[in-house]
Each structure stands twice: as C-alpha cells, then as structure tokens.
Amino acid sequence: MTSIRVLIADDQIMVRQGFTVLLDAEPGIEVVGQAMNGLDAVEKVAELAPDVVLMDVRMPELGGIEATRRIAGQPDTTAKVLILTTFDLDDYVYEALRAGASGFLLKDASAAELAHAVRVVAAGDALLAPNVTKRLIAEFSRVSGAPRTPLKERVGDLTERETEVLSLIAQGLSNAEIAGHLVIAEQTVKTHVSRILVKLGLRDRTQAAVFAYETGLVRPSGY
C-alpha cells in the first residue's frame, strides 16, 4: 500500500513539528517535508511531489492563498491543498477555495480528524461533513456576489443527470447518498462525478461545490 505523502506549510515550527508527529504515527501517511512560508511550499511541492499540502493562511514572504493558487496552477502537480485555519468561517477560506484549495481544517483538530481529513482530500472525496459543507459554501456564495456568466455557460456542457449530480454534490451529499437519492448504482455516481470534473476542468468535489454556487445552480436559501 502506497503511503499518502504530506507536506506541512506553516511559519510556526511547533505547529509543523506537532502535525508531523501526529501524521507520521498514522498508518498509510508519511510527512515528506515541511515549509516555513508560501514560497518554500511552492518550491517543495515541485521538488517532493506530495499528495496533500497542509497550508497555513498567514505566512511571511508569501501567504497561503497565493501559494495555493501557484500550486494549483502547476501543470504537473496533483497535490491537494488543505487550508489550516483558526476560524471555521474565516474570510480567507473563501479566497483559498477560489485559489484552488480542496477544503479547510481547524488547527485545533484532533489527531484522528487531521488524519481523516488528509485521507479524504487525498482520495478527492468530500472533505467536510454535510452540515459544515453547506454552511461554508452557503457563506462563500453570499460573499461572492452574483452568478458569474462565463461559469454559468459552462453548465451547458453537462447532461441533465450530470447537472443533477453536481447540484447534490454542492448540497454536501456523498456518493452513496446521491446514489440513494437518484436510485442508481454508486459506481454510476462515481462515473458522473468524474465526467463532471473533466468537463468543467475542476480538481475535486470541493471545487465542484463552489462552482455550483458561483453559477447559481444551487442557492443557499434552499437550505
């Protein structure tokens, strides 16, 4: 079994070392490096090819948001960025999601929560519990303004069923829950999700959820 390779980017050495100890103790997870700021993180992603980057938001020289944008823009990287924050609805989180982050995690998360988040992000699945996803993305939608027309036009590339699946992803449903809701096989849902990501040029389910809200496909008032 191949271990999930993790890079930890934080300007506080105690945070980096603490997370390293916690993750290295977990089966199937290996911390391959540490970065002291955003510039360091971008360079080490290219050098070490991690699967997941734990990224602090506020760092000297280059902050976590811009570092995330640069990492997501690297053509050869498959690294997923997990934003570390001390506030569960910090405004920086929304910008980080736009920049290409796959989700966020509170710095006071337990060892089990940290390991779970790394595994889920590495797999490309939904990171957050549905109620947290809904609350986060709804707030993201509220601060992001009106639906963006260029993005809205891209929804037309999806089939009716793919559009339906995208809407359910944005509501925080897992593949199994979507399968039950639509009365189809879970493997069929996985196929739809893969096609949605390819057609829309998105990295993962978190980005798909953000896309659905930005285009107005799903409205926060629907909760």
PDB file of C-alpha atoms in Angstrom:
ATOM      1  CA  MET A   1       0.000   0.000   0.000  1.00  0.00           C
ATOM      2  CA  THR A   2       1.406   3.367  -1.023  1.00  0.00           C
ATOM      3  CA  SER A   3       1.528   5.998   1.710  1.00  0.00           C
ATOM      4  CA  ILE A   4      -0.128   9.390   1.307  1.00  0.00           C
ATOM      5  CA  ARG A   5       2.679  11.923   1.020  1.00  0.00           C
ATOM      6  CA  VAL A   6       2.101  15.108   3.037  1.00  0.00           C
ATOM      7  CA  LEU A   7       3.841  18.490   3.063  1.00  0.00           C
ATOM      8  CA  ILE A   8       3.202  20.793   6.042  1.00  0.00           C
ATOM      9  CA  ALA A   9       3.448  24.547   5.412  1.00  0.00           C
ATOM     10  CA  ASP A  10       3.303  26.786   8.475  1.00  0.00           C
ATOM     11  CA  ASP A  11       5.554  29.569   9.752  1.00  0.00           C
ATOM     12  CA  GLN A  12       5.406  28.233  13.302  1.00  0.00           C
ATOM     13  CA  ILE A  13       7.893  25.436  13.834  1.00  0.00           C
ATOM     14  CA  MET A  14       5.935  23.979  16.749  1.00  0.00           C
ATOM     15  CA  VAL A  15       2.857  23.610  14.547  1.00  0.00           C
ATOM     16  CA  ARG A  16       4.875  21.931  11.798  1.00  0.00           C
ATOM     17  CA  GLN A  17       6.566  19.553  14.184  1.00  0.00           C
ATOM     18  CA  GLY A  18       3.365  18.788  16.062  1.00  0.00           C
ATOM     19  CA  PHE A  19       1.462  17.874  12.897  1.00  0.00           C
ATOM     20  CA  THR A  20       4.444  15.864  11.680  1.00  0.00           C
ATOM     21  CA  VAL A  21       4.481  13.755  14.832  1.00  0.00           C
ATOM     22  CA  LEU A  22       0.712  13.194  14.674  1.00  0.00           C
ATOM     23  CA  LEU A  23       0.640  12.237  10.992  1.00  0.00           C
ATOM     24  CA  ASP A  24       3.762  10.076  10.996  1.00  0.00           C
ATOM     25  CA  ALA A  25       2.111   7.981  13.693  1.00  0.00           C
ATOM     26  CA  GLU A  26      -0.797   7.229  11.355  1.00  0.00           C
ATOM     27  CA  PRO A  27      -0.668   4.141   9.112  1.00  0.00           C
ATOM     28  CA  GLY A  28      -0.549   4.950   5.410  1.00  0.00           C
ATOM     29  CA  ILE A  29       0.520   8.591   5.885  1.00  0.00           C
ATOM     30  CA  GLU A  30       4.047   9.946   5.527  1.00  0.00           C
ATOM     31  CA  VAL A  31       5.189  13.551   6.075  1.00  0.00           C
ATOM     32  CA  VAL A  32       7.746  14.105   3.314  1.00  0.00           C
ATOM     33  CA  GLY A  33       8.635  17.711   4.138  1.00  0.00           C
ATOM     34  CA  GLN A  34       7.974  20.975   5.933  1.00  0.00           C
ATOM     35  CA  ALA A  35       7.782  24.516   4.548  1.00  0.00           C
ATOM     36  CA  MET A  36       8.211  27.706   6.577  1.00  0.00           C
ATOM     37  CA  ASN A  37       6.303  30.008   4.195  1.00  0.00           C
ATOM     38  CA  GLY A  38       4.361  30.047   0.944  1.00  0.00           C
ATOM     39  CA  LEU A  39       7.378  30.391  -1.330  1.00  0.00           C
ATOM     40  CA  ASP A  40       9.014  27.464   0.385  1.00  0.00           C
ATOM     41  CA  ALA A  41       5.798  25.458  -0.023  1.00  0.00           C
ATOM     42  CA  VAL A  42       5.552  26.116  -3.773  1.00  0.00           C
ATOM     43  CA  GLU A  43       9.171  25.059  -4.280  1.00  0.00           C
ATOM     44  CA  LYS A  44       8.823  21.927  -2.163  1.00  0.00           C
ATOM     45  CA  VAL A  45       5.646  20.826  -3.918  1.00  0.00           C
ATOM     46  CA  ALA A  46       7.601  20.832  -7.184  1.00  0.00           C
ATOM     47  CA  GLU A  47      10.533  19.066  -5.525  1.00  0.00           C
ATOM     48  CA  LEU A  48       8.784  16.495  -3.321  1.00  0.00           C
ATOM     49  CA  ALA A  49       5.515  15.833  -5.210  1.00  0.00           C
ATOM     50  CA  PRO A  50       3.283  15.467  -2.119  1.00  0.00           C
ATOM     51  CA  ASP A  51      -0.278  14.223  -2.390  1.00  0.00           C
ATOM     52  CA  VAL A  52      -1.599  16.683   0.206  1.00  0.00           C
ATOM     53  CA  VAL A  53      -0.336  20.062   1.420  1.00  0.00           C
ATOM     54  CA  LEU A  54      -1.433  21.310   4.837  1.00  0.00           C
ATOM     55  CA  MET A  55      -1.302  25.066   4.227  1.00  0.00           C
ATOM     56  CA  ASP A  56      -1.446  27.844   6.805  1.00  0.00           C
ATOM     57  CA  VAL A  57      -3.109  31.046   5.563  1.00  0.00           C
ATOM     58  CA  ARG A  58      -0.979  33.736   7.176  1.00  0.00           C
ATOM     59  CA  MET A  59       2.725  33.302   6.487  1.00  0.00           C
ATOM     60  CA  PRO A  60       5.601  35.690   5.714  1.00  0.00           C
ATOM     61  CA  GLU A  61       7.000  36.296   2.204  1.00  0.00           C
ATOM     62  CA  LEU A  62       4.075  34.552   0.518  1.00  0.00           C
ATOM     63  CA  GLY A  63       0.755  33.779   2.153  1.00  0.00           C
ATOM     64  CA  GLY A  64      -1.133  30.529   1.921  1.00  0.00           C
ATOM     65  CA  ILE A  65      -3.742  31.757  -0.548  1.00  0.00           C
ATOM     66  CA  GLU A  66      -1.280  32.886  -3.200  1.00  0.00           C
ATOM     67  CA  ALA A  67       0.822  29.787  -2.568  1.00  0.00           C
ATOM     68  CA  THR A  68      -2.288  27.661  -3.119  1.00  0.00           C
ATOM     69  CA  ARG A  69      -3.009  29.498  -6.368  1.00  0.00           C
ATOM     70  CA  ARG A  70       0.521  28.861  -7.615  1.00  0.00           C
ATOM     71  CA  ILE A  71       0.435  25.200  -6.627  1.00  0.00           C
ATOM     72  CA  ALA A  72      -2.952  24.659  -8.272  1.00  0.00           C
ATOM     73  CA  GLY A  73      -1.579  26.357 -11.384  1.00  0.00           C
ATOM     74  CA  GLN A  74       1.366  23.996 -11.715  1.00  0.00           C
ATOM     75  CA  PRO A  75       0.557  21.835 -14.765  1.00  0.00           C
ATOM     76  CA  ASP A  76       2.209  18.669 -13.479  1.00  0.00           C
ATOM     77  CA  THR A  77       1.068  18.671  -9.856  1.00  0.00           C
ATOM     78  CA  THR A  78      -1.716  16.557  -8.422  1.00  0.00           C
ATOM     79  CA  ALA A  79      -1.201  17.888  -4.893  1.00  0.00           C
ATOM     80  CA  LYS A  80      -4.387  18.770  -2.997  1.00  0.00           C
ATOM     81  CA  VAL A  81      -4.244  21.752  -0.647  1.00  0.00           C
ATOM     82  CA  LEU A  82      -5.904  21.590   2.752  1.00  0.00           C
ATOM     83  CA  ILE A  83      -6.067  25.033   4.351  1.00  0.00           C
ATOM     84  CA  LEU A  84      -5.292  25.291   8.069  1.00  0.00           C
ATOM     85  CA  THR A  85      -7.207  27.992   9.906  1.00  0.00           C
ATOM     86  CA  THR A  86      -8.046  29.052  13.448  1.00  0.00           C
ATOM     87  CA  PHE A  87     -11.525  30.246  12.433  1.00  0.00           C
ATOM     88  CA  ASP A  88     -14.130  27.948  10.962  1.00  0.00           C
ATOM     89  CA  LEU A  89     -15.576  30.733   8.785  1.00  0.00           C
ATOM     90  CA  ASP A  90     -12.522  32.897   8.263  1.00  0.00           C
ATOM     91  CA  ASP A  91     -12.928  35.140   5.188  1.00  0.00           C
ATOM     92  CA  TYR A  92      -9.574  33.890   3.956  1.00  0.00           C
ATOM     93  CA  VAL A  93     -11.080  30.455   3.467  1.00  0.00           C
ATOM     94  CA  TYR A  94     -13.307  31.646   0.631  1.00  0.00           C
ATOM     95  CA  GLU A  95     -10.399  33.135  -1.261  1.00  0.00           C
ATOM     96  CA  ALA A  96      -8.446  29.947  -0.679  1.00  0.00           C
ATOM     97  CA  LEU A  97     -11.230  27.871  -2.224  1.00  0.00           C
ATOM     98  CA  ARG A  98     -11.238  30.160  -5.237  1.00  0.00           C
ATOM     99  CA  ALA A  99      -7.471  29.773  -5.452  1.00  0.00           C
ATOM    100  CA  GLY A 100      -7.825  26.004  -5.740  1.00  0.00           C
ATOM    101  CA  ALA A 101      -7.847  24.639  -2.202  1.00  0.00           C
ATOM    102  CA  SER A 102      -9.719  21.392  -1.655  1.00  0.00           C
ATOM    103  CA  GLY A 103     -11.055  22.272   1.765  1.00  0.00           C
ATOM    104  CA  PHE A 104     -10.116  23.510   5.204  1.00  0.00           C
ATOM    105  CA  LEU A 105      -9.308  22.190   8.633  1.00  0.00           C
ATOM    106  CA  LEU A 106      -9.239  23.861  12.012  1.00  0.00           C
ATOM    107  CA  LYS A 107      -5.829  23.982  13.678  1.00  0.00           C
ATOM    108  CA  ASP A 108      -7.279  22.566  16.883  1.00  0.00           C
ATOM    109  CA  ALA A 109      -8.481  19.409  15.121  1.00  0.00           C
ATOM    110  CA  SER A 110      -7.727  16.128  16.872  1.00  0.00           C
ATOM    111  CA  ALA A 111      -5.174  13.668  15.538  1.00  0.00           C
ATOM    112  CA  ALA A 112      -7.991  11.468  14.235  1.00  0.00           C
ATOM    113  CA  GLU A 113      -9.683  14.409  12.491  1.00  0.00           C
ATOM    114  CA  LEU A 114      -6.386  15.505  10.958  1.00  0.00           C
ATOM    115  CA  ALA A 115      -5.613  12.030   9.606  1.00  0.00           C
ATOM    116  CA  HIS A 116      -9.161  11.624   8.320  1.00  0.00           C
ATOM    117  CA  ALA A 117      -9.011  14.984   6.512  1.00  0.00           C
ATOM    118  CA  VAL A 118      -5.716  14.069   4.844  1.00  0.00           C
ATOM    119  CA  ARG A 119      -7.082  10.719   3.666  1.00  0.00           C
ATOM    120  CA  VAL A 120     -10.320  12.188   2.362  1.00  0.00           C
ATOM    121  CA  VAL A 121      -8.624  15.032   0.500  1.00  0.00           C
ATOM    122  CA  ALA A 122      -6.058  12.660  -0.990  1.00  0.00           C
ATOM    123  CA  ALA A 123      -8.894  10.496  -2.299  1.00  0.00           C
ATOM    124  CA  GLY A 124     -10.614  13.504  -3.850  1.00  0.00           C
ATOM    125  CA  ASP A 125     -13.800  12.896  -1.887  1.00  0.00           C
ATOM    126  CA  ALA A 126     -15.915  15.397   0.043  1.00  0.00           C
ATOM    127  CA  LEU A 127     -13.789  16.710   2.893  1.00  0.00           C
ATOM    128  CA  LEU A 128     -16.351  18.107   5.297  1.00  0.00           C
ATOM    129  CA  ALA A 129     -19.419  16.771   6.995  1.00  0.00           C
ATOM    130  CA  PRO A 130     -22.523  17.768   5.007  1.00  0.00           C
ATOM    131  CA  ASN A 131     -23.774  20.332   7.529  1.00  0.00           C
ATOM    132  CA  VAL A 132     -20.382  22.047   7.630  1.00  0.00           C
ATOM    133  CA  THR A 133     -20.070  21.931   3.837  1.00  0.00           C
ATOM    134  CA  LYS A 134     -23.477  23.537   3.430  1.00  0.00           C
ATOM    135  CA  ARG A 135     -22.736  26.272   5.934  1.00  0.00           C
ATOM    136  CA  LEU A 136     -19.322  27.024   4.480  1.00  0.00           C
ATOM    137  CA  ILE A 137     -20.342  27.038   0.831  1.00  0.00           C
ATOM    138  CA  ALA A 138     -23.526  28.968   1.543  1.00  0.00           C
ATOM    139  CA  GLU A 139     -21.458  31.683   3.184  1.00  0.00           C
ATOM    140  CA  PHE A 140     -18.989  31.519   0.311  1.00  0.00           C
ATOM    141  CA  SER A 141     -21.859  32.098  -2.093  1.00  0.00           C
ATOM    142  CA  ARG A 142     -23.181  35.018  -0.045  1.00  0.00           C
ATOM    143  CA  VAL A 143     -19.882  36.899  -0.157  1.00  0.00           C
ATOM    144  CA  SER A 144     -19.037  36.026  -3.756  1.00  0.00           C
ATOM    145  CA  GLY A 145     -21.830  38.077  -5.310  1.00  0.00           C
ATOM    146  CA  ALA A 146     -23.968  37.381  -8.367  1.00  0.00           C
ATOM    147  CA  PRO A 147     -23.529  34.256 -10.516  1.00  0.00           C
ATOM    148  CA  ARG A 148     -20.648  34.633 -12.937  1.00  0.00           C
ATOM    149  CA  THR A 149     -21.877  34.398 -16.547  1.00  0.00           C
ATOM    150  CA  PRO A 150     -18.799  32.697 -18.083  1.00  0.00           C
ATOM    151  CA  LEU A 151     -19.045  29.969 -15.461  1.00  0.00           C
ATOM    152  CA  LYS A 152     -22.804  29.692 -15.895  1.00  0.00           C
ATOM    153  CA  GLU A 153     -22.372  28.993 -19.598  1.00  0.00           C
ATOM    154  CA  ARG A 154     -20.141  26.026 -18.780  1.00  0.00           C
ATOM    155  CA  VAL A 155     -23.035  24.277 -17.021  1.00  0.00           C
ATOM    156  CA  GLY A 156     -24.491  23.793 -20.512  1.00  0.00           C
ATOM    157  CA  ASP A 157     -21.733  21.268 -21.223  1.00  0.00           C
ATOM    158  CA  LEU A 158     -23.242  18.889 -18.678  1.00  0.00           C
ATOM    159  CA  THR A 159     -26.021  16.394 -19.312  1.00  0.00           C
ATOM    160  CA  GLU A 160     -29.238  16.686 -17.322  1.00  0.00           C
ATOM    161  CA  ARG A 161     -28.164  13.876 -14.995  1.00  0.00           C
ATOM    162  CA  GLU A 162     -24.692  15.338 -14.515  1.00  0.00           C
ATOM    163  CA  THR A 163     -26.245  18.687 -13.607  1.00  0.00           C
ATOM    164  CA  GLU A 164     -28.445  16.909 -11.078  1.00  0.00           C
ATOM    165  CA  VAL A 165     -25.438  15.133  -9.560  1.00  0.00           C
ATOM    166  CA  LEU A 166     -23.489  18.409  -9.398  1.00  0.00           C
ATOM    167  CA  SER A 167     -26.359  20.019  -7.504  1.00  0.00           C
ATOM    168  CA  LEU A 168     -26.371  17.186  -4.966  1.00  0.00           C
ATOM    169  CA  ILE A 169     -22.583  17.377  -4.537  1.00  0.00           C
ATOM    170  CA  ALA A 170     -22.997  21.055  -3.679  1.00  0.00           C
ATOM    171  CA  GLN A 171     -25.565  20.143  -1.039  1.00  0.00           C
ATOM    172  CA  GLY A 172     -22.937  18.002   0.692  1.00  0.00           C
ATOM    173  CA  LEU A 173     -24.200  14.552  -0.262  1.00  0.00           C
ATOM    174  CA  SER A 174     -21.768  11.637  -0.506  1.00  0.00           C
ATOM    175  CA  ASN A 175     -21.693   9.290  -3.498  1.00  0.00           C
ATOM    176  CA  ALA A 176     -23.737   6.733  -1.560  1.00  0.00           C
ATOM    177  CA  GLU A 177     -26.331   9.350  -0.613  1.00  0.00           C
ATOM    178  CA  ILE A 178     -26.537  10.615  -4.199  1.00  0.00           C
ATOM    179  CA  ALA A 179     -26.997   7.036  -5.410  1.00  0.00           C
ATOM    180  CA  GLY A 180     -29.843   6.533  -2.963  1.00  0.00           C
ATOM    181  CA  HIS A 181     -31.467   9.844  -3.873  1.00  0.00           C
ATOM    182  CA  LEU A 182     -31.348   9.154  -7.615  1.00  0.00           C
ATOM    183  CA  VAL A 183     -31.917   5.387  -7.277  1.00  0.00           C
ATOM    184  CA  ILE A 184     -28.808   4.495  -9.264  1.00  0.00           C
ATOM    185  CA  ALA A 185     -25.655   2.489  -8.525  1.00  0.00           C
ATOM    186  CA  GLU A 186     -22.895   4.172  -6.524  1.00  0.00           C
ATOM    187  CA  GLN A 187     -20.399   3.295  -9.267  1.00  0.00           C
ATOM    188  CA  THR A 188     -22.604   5.177 -11.728  1.00  0.00           C
ATOM    189  CA  VAL A 189     -22.442   8.218  -9.453  1.00  0.00           C
ATOM    190  CA  LYS A 190     -18.647   7.966  -9.389  1.00  0.00           C
ATOM    191  CA  THR A 191     -18.629   7.925 -13.192  1.00  0.00           C
ATOM    192  CA  HIS A 192     -20.856  11.021 -13.323  1.00  0.00           C
ATOM    193  CA  VAL A 193     -18.635  12.835 -10.808  1.00  0.00           C
ATOM    194  CA  SER A 194     -15.514  12.048 -12.838  1.00  0.00           C
ATOM    195  CA  ARG A 195     -17.138  13.324 -16.035  1.00  0.00           C
ATOM    196  CA  ILE A 196     -18.315  16.499 -14.298  1.00  0.00           C
ATOM    197  CA  LEU A 197     -14.806  17.278 -13.075  1.00  0.00           C
ATOM    198  CA  VAL A 198     -13.297  16.658 -16.514  1.00  0.00           C
ATOM    199  CA  LYS A 199     -15.928  18.677 -18.408  1.00  0.00           C
ATOM    200  CA  LEU A 200     -15.701  21.655 -16.052  1.00  0.00           C
ATOM    201  CA  GLY A 201     -11.942  21.474 -15.582  1.00  0.00           C
ATOM    202  CA  LEU A 202     -12.247  21.121 -11.811  1.00  0.00           C
ATOM    203  CA  ARG A 203      -9.851  19.429  -9.391  1.00  0.00           C
ATOM    204  CA  ASP A 204     -12.221  17.768  -6.935  1.00  0.00           C
ATOM    205  CA  ARG A 205     -15.661  17.718  -5.295  1.00  0.00           C
ATOM    206  CA  THR A 206     -14.983  20.810  -3.217  1.00  0.00           C
ATOM    207  CA  GLN A 207     -14.262  22.816  -6.352  1.00  0.00           C
ATOM    208  CA  ALA A 208     -17.396  21.343  -7.941  1.00  0.00           C
ATOM    209  CA  ALA A 209     -19.492  22.536  -4.996  1.00  0.00           C
ATOM    210  CA  VAL A 210     -18.013  26.028  -5.224  1.00  0.00           C
ATOM    211  CA  PHE A 211     -18.695  26.058  -8.974  1.00  0.00           C
ATOM    212  CA  ALA A 212     -22.341  25.103  -8.396  1.00  0.00           C
ATOM    213  CA  TYR A 213     -22.852  28.020  -6.027  1.00  0.00           C
ATOM    214  CA  GLU A 214     -20.930  30.542  -8.123  1.00  0.00           C
ATOM    215  CA  THR A 215     -23.037  29.715 -11.165  1.00  0.00           C
ATOM    216  CA  GLY A 216     -26.278  29.963  -9.233  1.00  0.00           C
ATOM    217  CA  LEU A 217     -27.098  26.289  -9.884  1.00  0.00           C
ATOM    218  CA  VAL A 218     -27.653  25.896  -6.146  1.00  0.00           C
ATOM    219  CA  ARG A 219     -28.880  28.663  -3.855  1.00  0.00           C
ATOM    220  CA  PRO A 220     -28.077  28.947  -0.136  1.00  0.00           C
ATOM    221  CA  SER A 221     -31.677  29.907   0.579  1.00  0.00           C
ATOM    222  CA  GLY A 222     -32.626  26.378  -0.359  1.00  0.00           C
ATOM    223  CA  TYR A 223     -31.419  25.030   2.975  1.00  0.00           C
TER     224      TYR A 223
END
